[in-house]
């Protein structure tokens, strides 16, 4: 996970600009900011758009990011999705993230950004930090036109996005390395399903795990887990205990592009992102 702190960044004009991000990895899960409703803004260049297109319920691919007048192309994996209940999920380019959203008038505000801590050689960390800062640092003005949307800060920084179509490939459950994003395990917990072999293997964050896994009709029946017996820091052991509750039971699953959601009566909701 990242906890974001801020520094004041001078602007060439001499005016004060929005603070820049520095990221410090922390092991413990930080609580999400409370959701503040999901009212969609009206028209006039706000959250509503032509032909009834809206901000919420859409998976938006990030095209680019403009900060202090400089535009950077977004990595292919970067996206943003805001659910009607205010839940936010996305990818900063390498790391998956979660937050909460609230609409007030024609403004959109996101709560604290929580992300995994994976490292991707082809994704500059500066882009991830700037993207997270632009989303969470202040209110945004959404403007939607057709399949495109911009999110603009009061200082003029901007995120450019495009509505994703169903034609974009969804990562398969079978054979994909799914890195757990919630509960937080610093990118160390992951699962890989082998549908033909009817098994799952991976890591719970500290210990390796193997179990039988039968996939059928949107559900996965997981057998009793076989694990190693190492001890790690308390935060990893806490998330590991929750992940263990997925096993020896039947869980439902849902795929959304490169995201996997597992829902269990014992473990609650577990989310993961396709690695690579």
XYZ file of N, CA and C in Angstrom:
828
model
N 0.841 -1.197 0.000
C 0.000 0.000 0.000
C 0.876 1.247 0.000
N 0.363 2.365 -0.419
C 1.053 3.640 -0.343
C 0.307 4.562 0.614
N 1.037 5.260 1.441
C 0.460 6.399 2.149
C 1.052 7.628 1.501
N 0.219 8.548 1.036
C 0.693 9.703 0.287
C 0.855 10.907 1.199
N 2.039 11.548 1.122
C 2.293 12.795 1.825
C 2.596 13.850 0.781
N 2.619 15.108 1.188
C 2.672 16.167 0.192
C 3.786 17.169 0.478
N 4.349 17.713 -0.600
C 5.293 18.817 -0.547
C 4.777 19.941 -1.419
N 5.070 21.168 -1.062
C 4.662 22.293 -1.908
C 5.607 22.371 -3.093
N 5.078 22.465 -4.298
C 5.887 22.497 -5.509
C 5.778 23.855 -6.167
N 6.898 24.572 -6.375
C 6.825 25.894 -7.023
C 6.456 25.762 -8.482
N 5.756 26.763 -8.975
C 5.380 26.805 -10.386
C 6.214 27.874 -11.050
N 6.597 27.682 -12.337
C 7.444 28.684 -13.018
C 6.881 30.084 -12.976
N 5.570 30.259 -12.898
C 4.969 31.593 -12.895
C 5.100 32.280 -11.551
N 5.527 31.512 -10.533
C 5.607 32.087 -9.195
C 4.375 31.829 -8.372
N 3.308 31.352 -9.006
C 2.089 31.048 -8.271
C 2.232 29.713 -7.572
N 1.461 29.536 -6.520
C 1.465 28.270 -5.812
C 0.660 27.260 -6.620
N 1.240 26.096 -6.768
C 0.571 25.031 -7.503
C 0.183 23.934 -6.529
N -0.529 22.950 -7.058
C -0.927 21.870 -6.177
C 0.304 21.116 -5.689
N 0.238 20.519 -4.489
C 1.395 19.830 -3.948
C 1.744 18.589 -4.747
N 3.040 18.277 -4.754
C 3.492 17.063 -5.423
C 3.476 15.906 -4.447
N 3.421 14.696 -4.985
C 3.319 13.507 -4.147
C 4.679 12.907 -3.879
N 4.871 12.428 -2.676
C 5.911 11.459 -2.405
C 5.214 10.273 -1.800
N 5.694 9.056 -2.099
C 4.993 7.850 -1.649
C 5.874 7.081 -0.691
N 5.318 6.636 0.414
C 6.016 5.807 1.377
C 5.247 4.518 1.523
N 5.888 3.377 1.259
C 5.178 2.102 1.350
C 4.888 1.796 2.812
N 3.697 1.336 3.102
C 3.311 0.895 4.435
C 2.654 -0.447 4.290
N 2.774 -1.266 5.309
C 2.242 -2.622 5.220
C 0.783 -2.696 5.603
N 0.348 -1.834 6.522
C -1.027 -1.938 7.023
C -2.017 -1.343 6.043
N -3.210 -1.903 6.010
C -4.283 -1.374 5.176
C -4.793 -0.091 5.786
N -4.814 0.983 4.994
C -5.352 2.252 5.451
C -6.836 2.281 5.189
N -7.651 2.776 6.117
C -9.093 2.781 5.889
C -9.461 3.704 4.745
N -10.396 3.256 3.938
C -10.897 4.106 2.866
C -11.682 5.264 3.454
N -11.652 6.404 2.791
C -12.502 7.506 3.196
C -13.952 7.106 3.018
N -14.811 7.565 3.886
C -16.221 7.173 3.823
C -16.852 7.674 2.539
N -17.634 6.802 1.915
C -18.341 7.208 0.698
C -19.370 8.261 1.035
N -19.488 9.257 0.171
C -20.356 10.396 0.463
C -21.485 10.509 -0.536
N -22.011 9.358 -0.961
C -23.140 9.409 -1.891
C -22.664 9.255 -3.313
N -23.615 9.094 -4.205
C -23.271 8.838 -5.599
C -24.107 9.663 -6.549
N -24.499 10.844 -6.147
C -25.324 11.695 -7.003
C -24.537 12.075 -8.247
N -25.141 11.919 -9.399
C -24.506 12.351 -10.628
C -24.836 13.810 -10.881
N -23.822 14.539 -11.313
C -24.038 15.957 -11.566
C -24.880 16.147 -12.807
N -25.419 17.340 -12.960
C -26.266 17.631 -14.115
C -25.447 17.905 -15.339
N -26.084 18.533 -16.337
C -25.363 18.759 -17.567
C -24.623 20.083 -17.514
N -24.334 20.657 -18.678
C -23.546 21.884 -18.690
C -22.076 21.609 -18.530
N -21.590 20.436 -19.085
C -20.169 20.137 -18.986
C -19.805 19.518 -17.677
N -20.715 18.832 -16.994
C -20.381 18.205 -15.724
C -20.396 16.707 -15.876
N -20.975 15.983 -14.870
C -20.885 14.534 -14.882
C -21.834 13.910 -15.881
N -22.850 14.600 -16.324
C -23.736 14.049 -17.342
C -23.230 14.470 -18.710
N -23.582 13.683 -19.723
C -23.061 13.968 -21.050
C -24.130 13.769 -22.092
N -23.717 14.002 -23.368
C -24.643 13.850 -24.464
C -25.174 12.423 -24.512
N -26.443 12.283 -24.950
C -27.079 10.972 -25.116
C -27.100 10.176 -23.833
N -27.091 10.854 -22.691
C -27.234 10.174 -21.410
C -25.994 9.482 -20.906
N -24.868 9.645 -21.586
C -23.631 9.028 -21.105
C -23.242 9.658 -19.767
N -22.827 8.847 -18.796
C -22.485 9.363 -17.473
C -21.101 8.912 -17.044
N -20.639 9.505 -15.994
C -19.319 9.177 -15.462
C -19.331 7.818 -14.791
N -20.361 7.549 -13.999
C -20.387 6.327 -13.204
C -20.795 5.119 -14.032
N -20.358 3.950 -13.562
C -20.711 2.707 -14.218
C -19.978 2.460 -15.515
N -18.943 3.233 -15.783
C -18.174 3.122 -17.026
C -16.713 2.867 -16.673
N -16.098 1.979 -17.405
C -14.662 1.792 -17.255
C -13.965 2.718 -18.242
N -13.212 3.691 -17.690
C -12.552 4.703 -18.509
C -11.064 4.383 -18.629
N -10.596 4.205 -19.847
C -9.165 4.039 -20.098
C -8.502 5.405 -20.039
N -7.371 5.496 -19.362
C -6.647 6.764 -19.246
C -5.743 6.927 -20.464
N -5.941 8.022 -21.204
C -5.135 8.305 -22.393
C -3.881 9.096 -22.051
N -4.036 10.100 -21.204
C -2.900 10.951 -20.890
C -3.147 11.789 -19.654
N -2.083 12.405 -19.173
C -2.120 13.218 -17.963
C -1.344 14.504 -18.224
N -1.983 15.642 -17.937
C -1.325 16.936 -18.111
C -1.137 17.590 -16.748
N 0.107 17.832 -16.367
C 0.447 18.442 -15.079
C 1.401 19.600 -15.332
N 1.040 20.791 -14.839
C 1.862 21.984 -15.040
C 2.158 22.224 -16.520
N 1.153 21.936 -17.376
C 1.285 22.204 -18.799
C 2.029 21.142 -19.578
N 2.514 20.116 -18.918
C 3.264 19.056 -19.593
C 2.408 17.796 -19.660
N 2.209 17.257 -20.851
C 1.358 16.090 -21.050
C 2.186 14.826 -21.183
N 1.772 13.786 -20.457
C 2.423 12.482 -20.516
C 1.415 11.441 -20.990
N 1.843 10.570 -21.870
C 0.988 9.469 -22.336
C 0.844 8.444 -21.215
N -0.356 7.943 -21.030
C -0.610 6.985 -19.957
C -0.181 5.582 -20.363
N 0.289 4.778 -19.404
C 0.545 3.364 -19.690
C -0.758 2.674 -20.093
N -0.634 1.585 -20.841
C -1.814 0.908 -21.394
C -2.771 0.409 -20.315
N -2.264 0.062 -19.132
C -3.113 -0.547 -18.107
C -3.875 0.478 -17.279
N -3.568 1.753 -17.395
C -4.200 2.763 -16.546
C -5.679 2.913 -16.874
N -6.513 2.859 -15.848
C -7.950 3.047 -16.053
C -8.586 3.547 -14.766
N -9.856 3.972 -14.882
C -10.627 4.470 -13.752
C -12.067 4.001 -13.905
N -12.647 3.512 -12.830
C -14.055 3.115 -12.840
C -14.690 3.563 -11.536
N -15.814 4.302 -11.653
C -16.554 4.790 -10.486
C -17.922 4.125 -10.481
N -18.210 3.365 -9.447
C -19.502 2.684 -9.342
C -20.556 3.660 -8.839
N -21.828 3.304 -9.022
C -22.916 4.176 -8.604
C -22.955 4.412 -7.114
N -22.377 3.484 -6.320
C -22.376 3.653 -4.860
C -21.157 4.416 -4.366
N -20.345 4.935 -5.288
C -19.181 5.722 -4.899
C -17.900 4.932 -4.786
N -17.952 3.626 -4.994
C -16.729 2.829 -4.947
C -15.894 3.107 -6.185
N -14.595 3.296 -5.986
C -13.675 3.600 -7.086
C -12.624 2.506 -7.184
N -12.404 2.025 -8.392
C -11.322 1.087 -8.666
C -10.585 1.562 -9.903
N -9.320 1.187 -9.999
C -8.573 1.579 -11.177
C -7.167 1.051 -11.149
N -6.374 1.530 -12.081
C -4.972 1.173 -12.165
C -4.184 2.430 -12.492
N -3.097 2.650 -11.771
C -2.291 3.855 -11.954
C -1.300 3.723 -13.112
N -1.260 2.550 -13.714
C -0.312 2.290 -14.788
C 0.389 0.970 -14.562
N 0.717 0.719 -13.302
C 1.291 -0.555 -12.869
C 0.482 -1.097 -11.699
N 0.236 -0.249 -10.724
C -0.434 -0.664 -9.496
C -1.930 -0.408 -9.520
N -2.685 -1.403 -9.066
C -4.116 -1.221 -8.888
C -4.389 -0.317 -7.705
N -5.526 0.384 -7.727
C -5.859 1.265 -6.604
C -7.351 1.240 -6.336
N -7.700 1.735 -5.151
C -9.099 1.852 -4.745
C -9.281 3.177 -4.009
N -10.508 3.691 -4.041
C -10.815 4.931 -3.341
C -12.334 5.027 -3.235
N -12.817 6.204 -2.853
C -14.246 6.499 -2.831
C -14.476 7.812 -3.566
N -15.701 8.012 -4.049
C -16.016 9.211 -4.819
C -17.318 9.822 -4.348
N -17.415 11.137 -4.463
C -18.649 11.860 -4.153
C -18.814 12.998 -5.150
N -20.051 13.206 -5.592
C -20.377 14.309 -6.490
C -21.069 15.408 -5.700
N -20.700 16.651 -5.988
C -21.375 17.814 -5.403
C -21.468 18.879 -6.485
N -22.698 19.111 -6.956
C -22.858 20.024 -8.074
C -22.156 19.455 -9.289
N -21.278 20.253 -9.900
C -20.550 19.768 -11.075
C -19.121 19.375 -10.723
N -18.901 19.045 -9.458
C -17.569 18.664 -9.012
C -17.561 17.208 -8.545
N -16.425 16.567 -8.742
C -16.186 15.198 -8.306
C -14.995 15.202 -7.366
N -15.151 14.573 -6.213
C -14.051 14.480 -5.250
C -13.777 13.026 -4.923
N -12.503 12.645 -4.969
C -12.091 11.302 -4.580
C -11.420 11.337 -3.220
N -11.610 10.258 -2.470
C -10.962 10.151 -1.169
C -9.519 9.699 -1.315
N -8.974 9.177 -0.228
C -7.593 8.723 -0.227
C -7.405 7.589 -1.229
N -6.304 7.656 -1.972
C -5.957 6.618 -2.924
C -5.170 5.529 -2.205
N -5.613 4.282 -2.307
C -4.885 3.142 -1.758
C -4.460 2.251 -2.901
N -3.177 1.905 -2.954
C -2.692 1.128 -4.090
C -1.798 -0.007 -3.641
N -1.587 -0.945 -4.567
C -0.597 -1.980 -4.345
C 0.793 -1.366 -4.504
N 1.831 -2.172 -4.267
C 3.202 -1.639 -4.323
C 4.077 -2.463 -5.257
N 3.501 -2.895 -6.364
C 4.292 -3.627 -7.343
C 5.200 -2.675 -8.116
N 6.266 -3.225 -8.683
C 7.166 -2.442 -9.528
C 7.096 -2.987 -10.944
N 6.883 -2.107 -11.907
C 6.847 -2.486 -13.318
C 7.939 -1.713 -14.046
N 8.818 -2.431 -14.730
C 9.960 -1.780 -15.367
C 9.547 -0.778 -16.435
N 8.389 -1.018 -17.077
C 7.997 -0.167 -18.200
C 7.077 0.976 -17.803
N 6.838 1.175 -16.505
C 5.942 2.242 -16.048
C 6.707 3.181 -15.117
N 6.901 4.445 -15.503
C 7.600 5.400 -14.631
C 6.785 5.651 -13.363
N 7.436 5.580 -12.213
C 6.736 5.826 -10.960
C 6.268 7.271 -10.865
N 6.952 8.186 -11.566
C 6.532 9.595 -11.546
C 5.125 9.733 -12.118
N 4.798 8.953 -13.164
C 3.446 9.024 -13.717
C 2.436 8.562 -12.681
N 2.724 7.465 -12.008
C 1.789 6.959 -11.000
C 1.570 7.987 -9.893
N 2.638 8.590 -9.414
C 2.503 9.572 -8.326
C 1.689 10.779 -8.787
N 1.969 11.290 -9.988
C 1.246 12.456 -10.487
C -0.225 12.139 -10.760
N -0.495 10.946 -11.282
C -1.870 10.534 -11.549
C -2.649 10.444 -10.241
N -2.067 9.801 -9.232
C -2.735 9.678 -7.935
C -2.977 11.041 -7.303
N -1.990 11.953 -7.425
C -2.142 13.289 -6.852
C -3.240 14.075 -7.543
N -3.313 13.955 -8.864
C -4.330 14.685 -9.625
C -5.725 14.204 -9.260
N -5.885 12.910 -9.046
C -7.195 12.373 -8.703
C -7.633 12.744 -7.300
N -6.730 12.659 -6.341
C -7.154 12.697 -4.939
C -6.853 13.993 -4.209
N -6.153 14.892 -4.839
C -5.660 16.071 -4.123
C -6.703 17.168 -3.951
N -7.749 17.170 -4.787
C -8.657 18.305 -4.823
C -9.882 17.964 -5.672
N -10.934 18.796 -5.643
C -12.112 18.534 -6.485
C -11.758 18.585 -7.970
N -12.464 17.779 -8.752
C -12.262 17.703 -10.192
C -13.542 18.092 -10.908
N -13.401 18.685 -12.069
C -14.558 18.985 -12.908
C -14.595 17.994 -14.068
N -15.594 17.081 -14.092
C -15.691 16.134 -15.199
C -16.419 16.760 -16.384
N -15.941 16.512 -17.585
C -16.628 16.902 -18.807
C -16.597 15.713 -19.759
N -17.778 15.300 -20.202
C -17.896 14.134 -21.069
C -18.462 14.566 -22.412
N -17.833 14.110 -23.486
C -18.329 14.362 -24.832
C -18.166 13.084 -25.631
N -19.284 12.478 -25.999
C -19.219 11.209 -26.694
C -18.574 10.155 -25.825
N -17.515 9.521 -26.336
C -16.813 8.473 -25.607
C -15.591 8.996 -24.867
N -15.446 10.303 -24.794
C -14.268 10.876 -24.135
C -14.661 11.693 -22.910
N -13.766 11.703 -21.934
C -13.987 12.474 -20.716
C -12.685 13.127 -20.280
N -12.805 14.324 -19.704
C -11.673 14.967 -19.051
C -12.029 15.221 -17.600
N -11.040 15.114 -16.729
C -11.156 15.477 -15.323
C -10.147 16.589 -15.089
N -10.610 17.775 -14.725
C -9.744 18.941 -14.659
C -9.743 19.542 -13.265
N -8.564 19.897 -12.772
C -8.435 20.541 -11.471
C -8.596 22.052 -11.628
N -8.728 22.738 -10.509
C -8.844 24.199 -10.541
C -7.583 24.849 -11.101
N -6.428 24.163 -10.995
C -5.166 24.688 -11.508
C -4.955 24.382 -12.982
N -5.880 23.620 -13.575
C -5.763 23.316 -14.993
C -5.091 21.994 -15.308
N -4.645 21.256 -14.285
C -4.129 19.912 -14.540
C -5.286 19.040 -15.006
N -5.010 18.036 -15.839
C -6.101 17.334 -16.510
C -5.759 15.864 -16.750
N -6.781 15.026 -16.598
C -6.695 13.624 -16.993
C -7.609 13.427 -18.197
N -7.089 12.861 -19.280
C -7.876 12.557 -20.477
C -8.189 11.068 -20.497
N -9.476 10.739 -20.707
C -9.909 9.353 -20.663
C -10.829 9.024 -21.832
N -10.927 7.733 -22.158
C -11.811 7.253 -23.210
C -12.598 6.057 -22.694
N -13.893 6.052 -23.001
C -14.729 4.919 -22.603
C -14.199 3.637 -23.255
N -13.999 2.610 -22.434
C -13.548 1.345 -22.982
C -14.730 0.573 -23.543
N -14.485 -0.166 -24.607
C -15.531 -0.965 -25.219
C -15.396 -2.418 -24.781
N -16.468 -3.150 -24.985
C -16.459 -4.559 -24.598
C -15.472 -5.365 -25.426
N -15.012 -4.773 -26.531
C -14.092 -5.497 -27.406
C -12.727 -5.694 -26.761
N -12.400 -4.872 -25.762
C -11.111 -5.035 -25.106
C -11.077 -6.370 -24.378
N -9.996 -7.109 -24.559
C -9.906 -8.458 -24.015
C -9.927 -8.442 -22.494
N -10.625 -9.421 -21.923
C -10.635 -9.632 -20.489
C -9.626 -10.721 -20.151
N -8.807 -10.488 -19.152
C -7.829 -11.502 -18.749
C -8.564 -12.760 -18.315
N -8.128 -13.924 -18.760
C -8.812 -15.163 -18.379
C -8.531 -15.536 -16.929
N -9.493 -16.166 -16.286
C -9.263 -16.675 -14.930
C -8.146 -17.703 -14.963
N -8.200 -18.609 -15.937
C -7.263 -19.716 -16.031
C -5.891 -19.245 -16.492
N -4.865 -19.579 -15.719
C -3.488 -19.312 -16.120
C -2.970 -17.921 -15.831
N -3.832 -16.989 -15.421
C -3.391 -15.622 -15.117
C -2.886 -15.540 -13.671
N -1.792 -14.842 -13.480
C -1.309 -14.585 -12.118
C -2.092 -13.402 -11.573
N -2.967 -13.660 -10.606
C -3.821 -12.624 -10.027
C -3.191 -12.100 -8.751
N -2.737 -10.840 -8.786
C -2.094 -10.218 -7.624
C -3.171 -9.578 -6.754
N -3.240 -9.986 -5.509
C -4.287 -9.524 -4.598
C -4.090 -8.046 -4.270
N -5.137 -7.253 -4.474
C -5.099 -5.823 -4.150
C -5.843 -5.513 -2.857
N -6.790 -6.352 -2.483
C -7.505 -6.200 -1.211
C -7.946 -7.579 -0.737
N -7.527 -7.984 0.486
C -6.823 -7.206 1.499
C -5.381 -6.892 1.084
N -4.840 -5.838 1.661
C -3.522 -5.363 1.268
C -2.436 -6.329 1.721
N -1.546 -6.664 0.779
C -0.410 -7.523 1.115
C 0.839 -7.051 0.380
N 0.865 -5.769 0.020
C 2.041 -5.196 -0.609
C 2.413 -5.838 -1.933
N 1.413 -6.383 -2.654
C 1.691 -7.023 -3.923
C 2.313 -8.401 -3.791
N 2.396 -8.930 -2.567
C 3.064 -10.217 -2.343
C 2.094 -11.396 -2.395
N 0.803 -11.151 -2.274
C -0.188 -12.229 -2.340
C -0.690 -12.378 -3.766
N -0.740 -13.600 -4.258
C -1.208 -13.838 -5.622
C -1.719 -15.266 -5.750
N -2.610 -15.473 -6.733
C -3.196 -16.785 -6.986
C -3.200 -17.045 -8.485
N -2.960 -18.289 -8.872
C -3.046 -18.713 -10.265
C -3.912 -19.967 -10.332
N -4.968 -19.886 -11.139
C -5.900 -21.007 -11.257
C -5.562 -21.860 -12.476
N -5.615 -23.163 -12.291
C -5.419 -24.125 -13.371
C -6.736 -24.892 -13.507
N -7.595 -24.423 -14.440
C -8.925 -25.027 -14.547
C -8.860 -26.487 -14.985
N -7.995 -26.811 -15.934
C -7.895 -28.189 -16.407
C -7.388 -29.104 -15.301
N -6.404 -28.631 -14.558
C -5.854 -29.433 -13.470
C -6.667 -29.351 -12.193
N -7.685 -28.460 -12.198
C -8.550 -28.274 -11.031
C -7.743 -27.987 -9.758
N -6.906 -26.957 -9.872
C -6.101 -26.578 -8.716
C -5.788 -25.088 -8.758
N -5.368 -24.566 -7.627
C -4.931 -23.179 -7.506
C -3.648 -23.169 -6.694
N -2.737 -22.299 -7.052
C -1.480 -22.173 -6.316
C -1.097 -20.708 -6.246
N -0.194 -20.393 -5.331
C 0.242 -19.003 -5.219
C 0.823 -18.702 -3.860
N 0.619 -17.473 -3.441
C 1.129 -16.999 -2.160
C 0.039 -16.227 -1.437
N 0.004 -16.373 -0.123
C -0.956 -15.642 0.693
C -0.360 -14.333 1.211
N 0.838 -14.012 0.750
C 1.529 -12.810 1.211
C 2.776 -13.161 1.982
N 2.688 -14.227 2.749
C 3.830 -14.729 3.511
C 4.108 -16.172 3.112
N 3.090 -17.001 3.179
C 3.239 -18.428 2.905
C 2.701 -18.821 1.540
N 3.337 -19.815 0.938
C 2.842 -20.391 -0.307
C 1.609 -21.234 -0.016
N 0.730 -21.364 -1.024
C -0.511 -22.102 -0.834
C -0.838 -22.921 -2.080
N -1.424 -24.090 -1.864
C -1.937 -24.930 -2.930
C -3.256 -25.530 -2.467
N -4.180 -25.718 -3.412
C -5.470 -26.328 -3.072
C -6.146 -26.789 -4.348
N -7.140 -27.659 -4.200
C -7.965 -28.014 -5.349
C -8.893 -26.844 -5.651
N -9.284 -26.711 -6.916
C -10.161 -25.609 -7.332
C -10.996 -26.057 -8.525
N -12.287 -26.139 -8.339
C -13.196 -26.525 -9.416
C -14.038 -25.329 -9.812
N -13.927 -24.908 -11.079
C -14.616 -23.714 -11.576
C -15.868 -24.142 -12.339
N -17.020 -23.539 -11.955
C -18.271 -23.893 -12.630
C -19.321 -22.811 -12.384
N -19.938 -22.334 -13.472
C -21.095 -21.435 -13.390
C -20.854 -20.221 -12.493
N -19.717 -19.544 -12.687
C -19.439 -18.332 -11.930
C -19.028 -18.570 -10.497
N -18.724 -19.804 -10.145
C -18.306 -20.142 -8.787
C -17.032 -20.985 -8.816
N -16.261 -20.921 -7.750
C -15.060 -21.733 -7.600
C -15.161 -22.466 -6.265
N -15.115 -23.789 -6.328
C -15.103 -24.586 -5.099
C -13.651 -24.870 -4.747
N -13.199 -24.290 -3.644
C -11.809 -24.405 -3.207
C -11.694 -25.455 -2.108
N -10.681 -26.307 -2.239
C -10.455 -27.322 -1.228
C -9.687 -26.780 -0.032
N -9.380 -27.674 0.897
C -8.588 -27.289 2.067
C -7.192 -26.871 1.618
N -6.650 -25.774 2.161
C -5.354 -25.277 1.693
C -4.179 -26.053 2.288
N -3.150 -26.225 1.467
C -1.871 -26.746 1.921
C -0.873 -25.593 1.858
N -0.265 -25.236 2.983
C 0.591 -24.043 3.040
C 1.929 -24.350 3.690
N 2.885 -23.451 3.447
C 4.128 -23.468 4.205
C 3.852 -22.880 5.586
N 4.833 -22.854 6.455
C 4.592 -22.457 7.849
C 5.521 -21.331 8.312
N 5.769 -20.365 7.447
C 6.627 -19.247 7.831
C 5.828 -18.203 8.609
N 6.546 -17.401 9.377
C 5.953 -16.274 10.093
C 6.501 -14.983 9.509
N 5.616 -14.016 9.267
C 6.014 -12.724 8.707
C 5.484 -11.604 9.591
N 5.662 -10.348 9.140
C 5.198 -9.215 9.921
C 3.687 -9.296 10.128
N 3.212 -8.651 11.180
C 1.820 -8.789 11.616
C 0.820 -8.425 10.530
N 1.117 -7.372 9.759
C 0.159 -6.929 8.741
C -0.049 -8.001 7.670
N 1.044 -8.666 7.263
C 0.912 -9.727 6.269
C 0.164 -10.920 6.829
N 0.408 -11.231 8.087
C -0.281 -12.369 8.689
C -1.773 -12.094 8.821
N -2.137 -10.828 9.053
C -3.558 -10.477 9.158
C -4.261 -10.680 7.827
N -3.659 -10.182 6.736
C -4.272 -10.361 5.417
C -4.244 -11.832 5.014
N -3.209 -12.547 5.418
C -3.108 -13.966 5.084
C -4.229 -14.765 5.744
N -4.541 -14.460 6.989
C -5.624 -15.161 7.683
C -6.959 -14.938 6.972
N -7.166 -13.722 6.463
C -8.407 -13.458 5.744
C -8.457 -14.236 4.435
N -7.334 -14.282 3.711
C -7.300 -15.022 2.456
C -7.504 -16.514 2.684
N -7.012 -17.027 3.793
C -7.197 -18.443 4.105
C -8.672 -18.805 4.243
N -9.489 -17.814 4.620
C -10.916 -18.092 4.802
C -11.644 -18.293 3.472
N -10.950 -18.024 2.346
C -11.527 -18.327 1.040
C -11.617 -19.837 0.807
N -10.698 -20.557 1.424
C -10.536 -21.974 1.112
C -11.509 -22.852 1.897
N -11.600 -24.092 1.430
C -12.518 -25.073 2.013
C -13.958 -24.556 1.961
N -14.286 -23.890 0.827
C -15.626 -23.334 0.641
C -15.835 -23.037 -0.839
N -17.039 -22.588 -1.182
C -17.335 -22.180 -2.553
C -17.480 -20.663 -2.601
N -16.764 -20.023 -3.514
C -16.797 -18.568 -3.657
C -17.310 -18.227 -5.044
N -17.944 -17.072 -5.188
C -18.336 -16.587 -6.508
C -17.213 -15.715 -7.051
N -17.124 -15.627 -8.384
C -16.082 -14.794 -8.965
C -16.641 -13.986 -10.133
N -16.011 -12.836 -10.384
C -16.388 -11.963 -11.498
C -15.124 -11.385 -12.107
N -15.074 -11.356 -13.447
C -13.944 -10.803 -14.182
C -14.353 -9.504 -14.856
N -13.468 -8.501 -14.804
C -13.706 -7.228 -15.465
C -12.381 -6.743 -16.029
N -12.129 -7.063 -17.306
C -10.868 -6.731 -17.959
C -9.708 -7.360 -17.185
N -8.896 -6.568 -16.472
C -7.772 -7.152 -15.748
C -8.029 -7.204 -14.245
N -9.303 -7.232 -13.850
C -9.658 -7.285 -12.438
C -10.446 -8.554 -12.125
N -10.193 -9.130 -10.972
C -10.902 -10.314 -10.496
C -11.472 -10.015 -9.120
N -12.746 -10.339 -8.917
C -13.379 -10.182 -7.616
C -13.858 -11.540 -7.134
N -13.437 -11.926 -5.938
C -13.877 -13.157 -5.297
C -14.751 -12.781 -4.112
N -15.922 -13.380 -4.021
C -16.849 -13.059 -2.935
C -17.140 -14.317 -2.140
N -16.914 -14.227 -0.825
C -17.050 -15.378 0.052
C -17.792 -14.988 1.319
N -18.608 -15.885 1.837
C -19.292 -15.623 3.102
C -18.287 -15.504 4.245
N -17.211 -16.247 4.160
C -16.217 -16.263 5.247
C -15.175 -15.155 5.146
N -14.777 -14.819 3.909
C -13.689 -13.857 3.725
C -14.163 -12.507 3.221
N -15.451 -12.363 2.890
C -15.934 -11.112 2.327
C -15.476 -10.993 0.878
N -15.193 -9.770 0.453
C -14.777 -9.511 -0.930
C -13.259 -9.382 -1.032
N -12.691 -10.164 -1.931
C -11.241 -10.121 -2.207
C -11.063 -9.693 -3.656
N -10.229 -8.711 -3.915
C -9.994 -8.241 -5.276
C -8.558 -8.493 -5.687
N -8.363 -8.669 -7.000
C -7.023 -8.916 -7.516
C -6.908 -8.330 -8.911
N -5.674 -8.073 -9.336
C -5.401 -7.521 -10.666
C -4.476 -8.468 -11.412
N -4.719 -8.580 -12.721
C -3.870 -9.440 -13.551
C -2.471 -8.874 -13.602
N -1.484 -9.709 -13.373
C -0.086 -9.288 -13.394
C 0.370 -9.200 -14.837
N 0.688 -7.996 -15.295
C 1.195 -7.825 -16.654
C 0.113 -7.859 -17.681
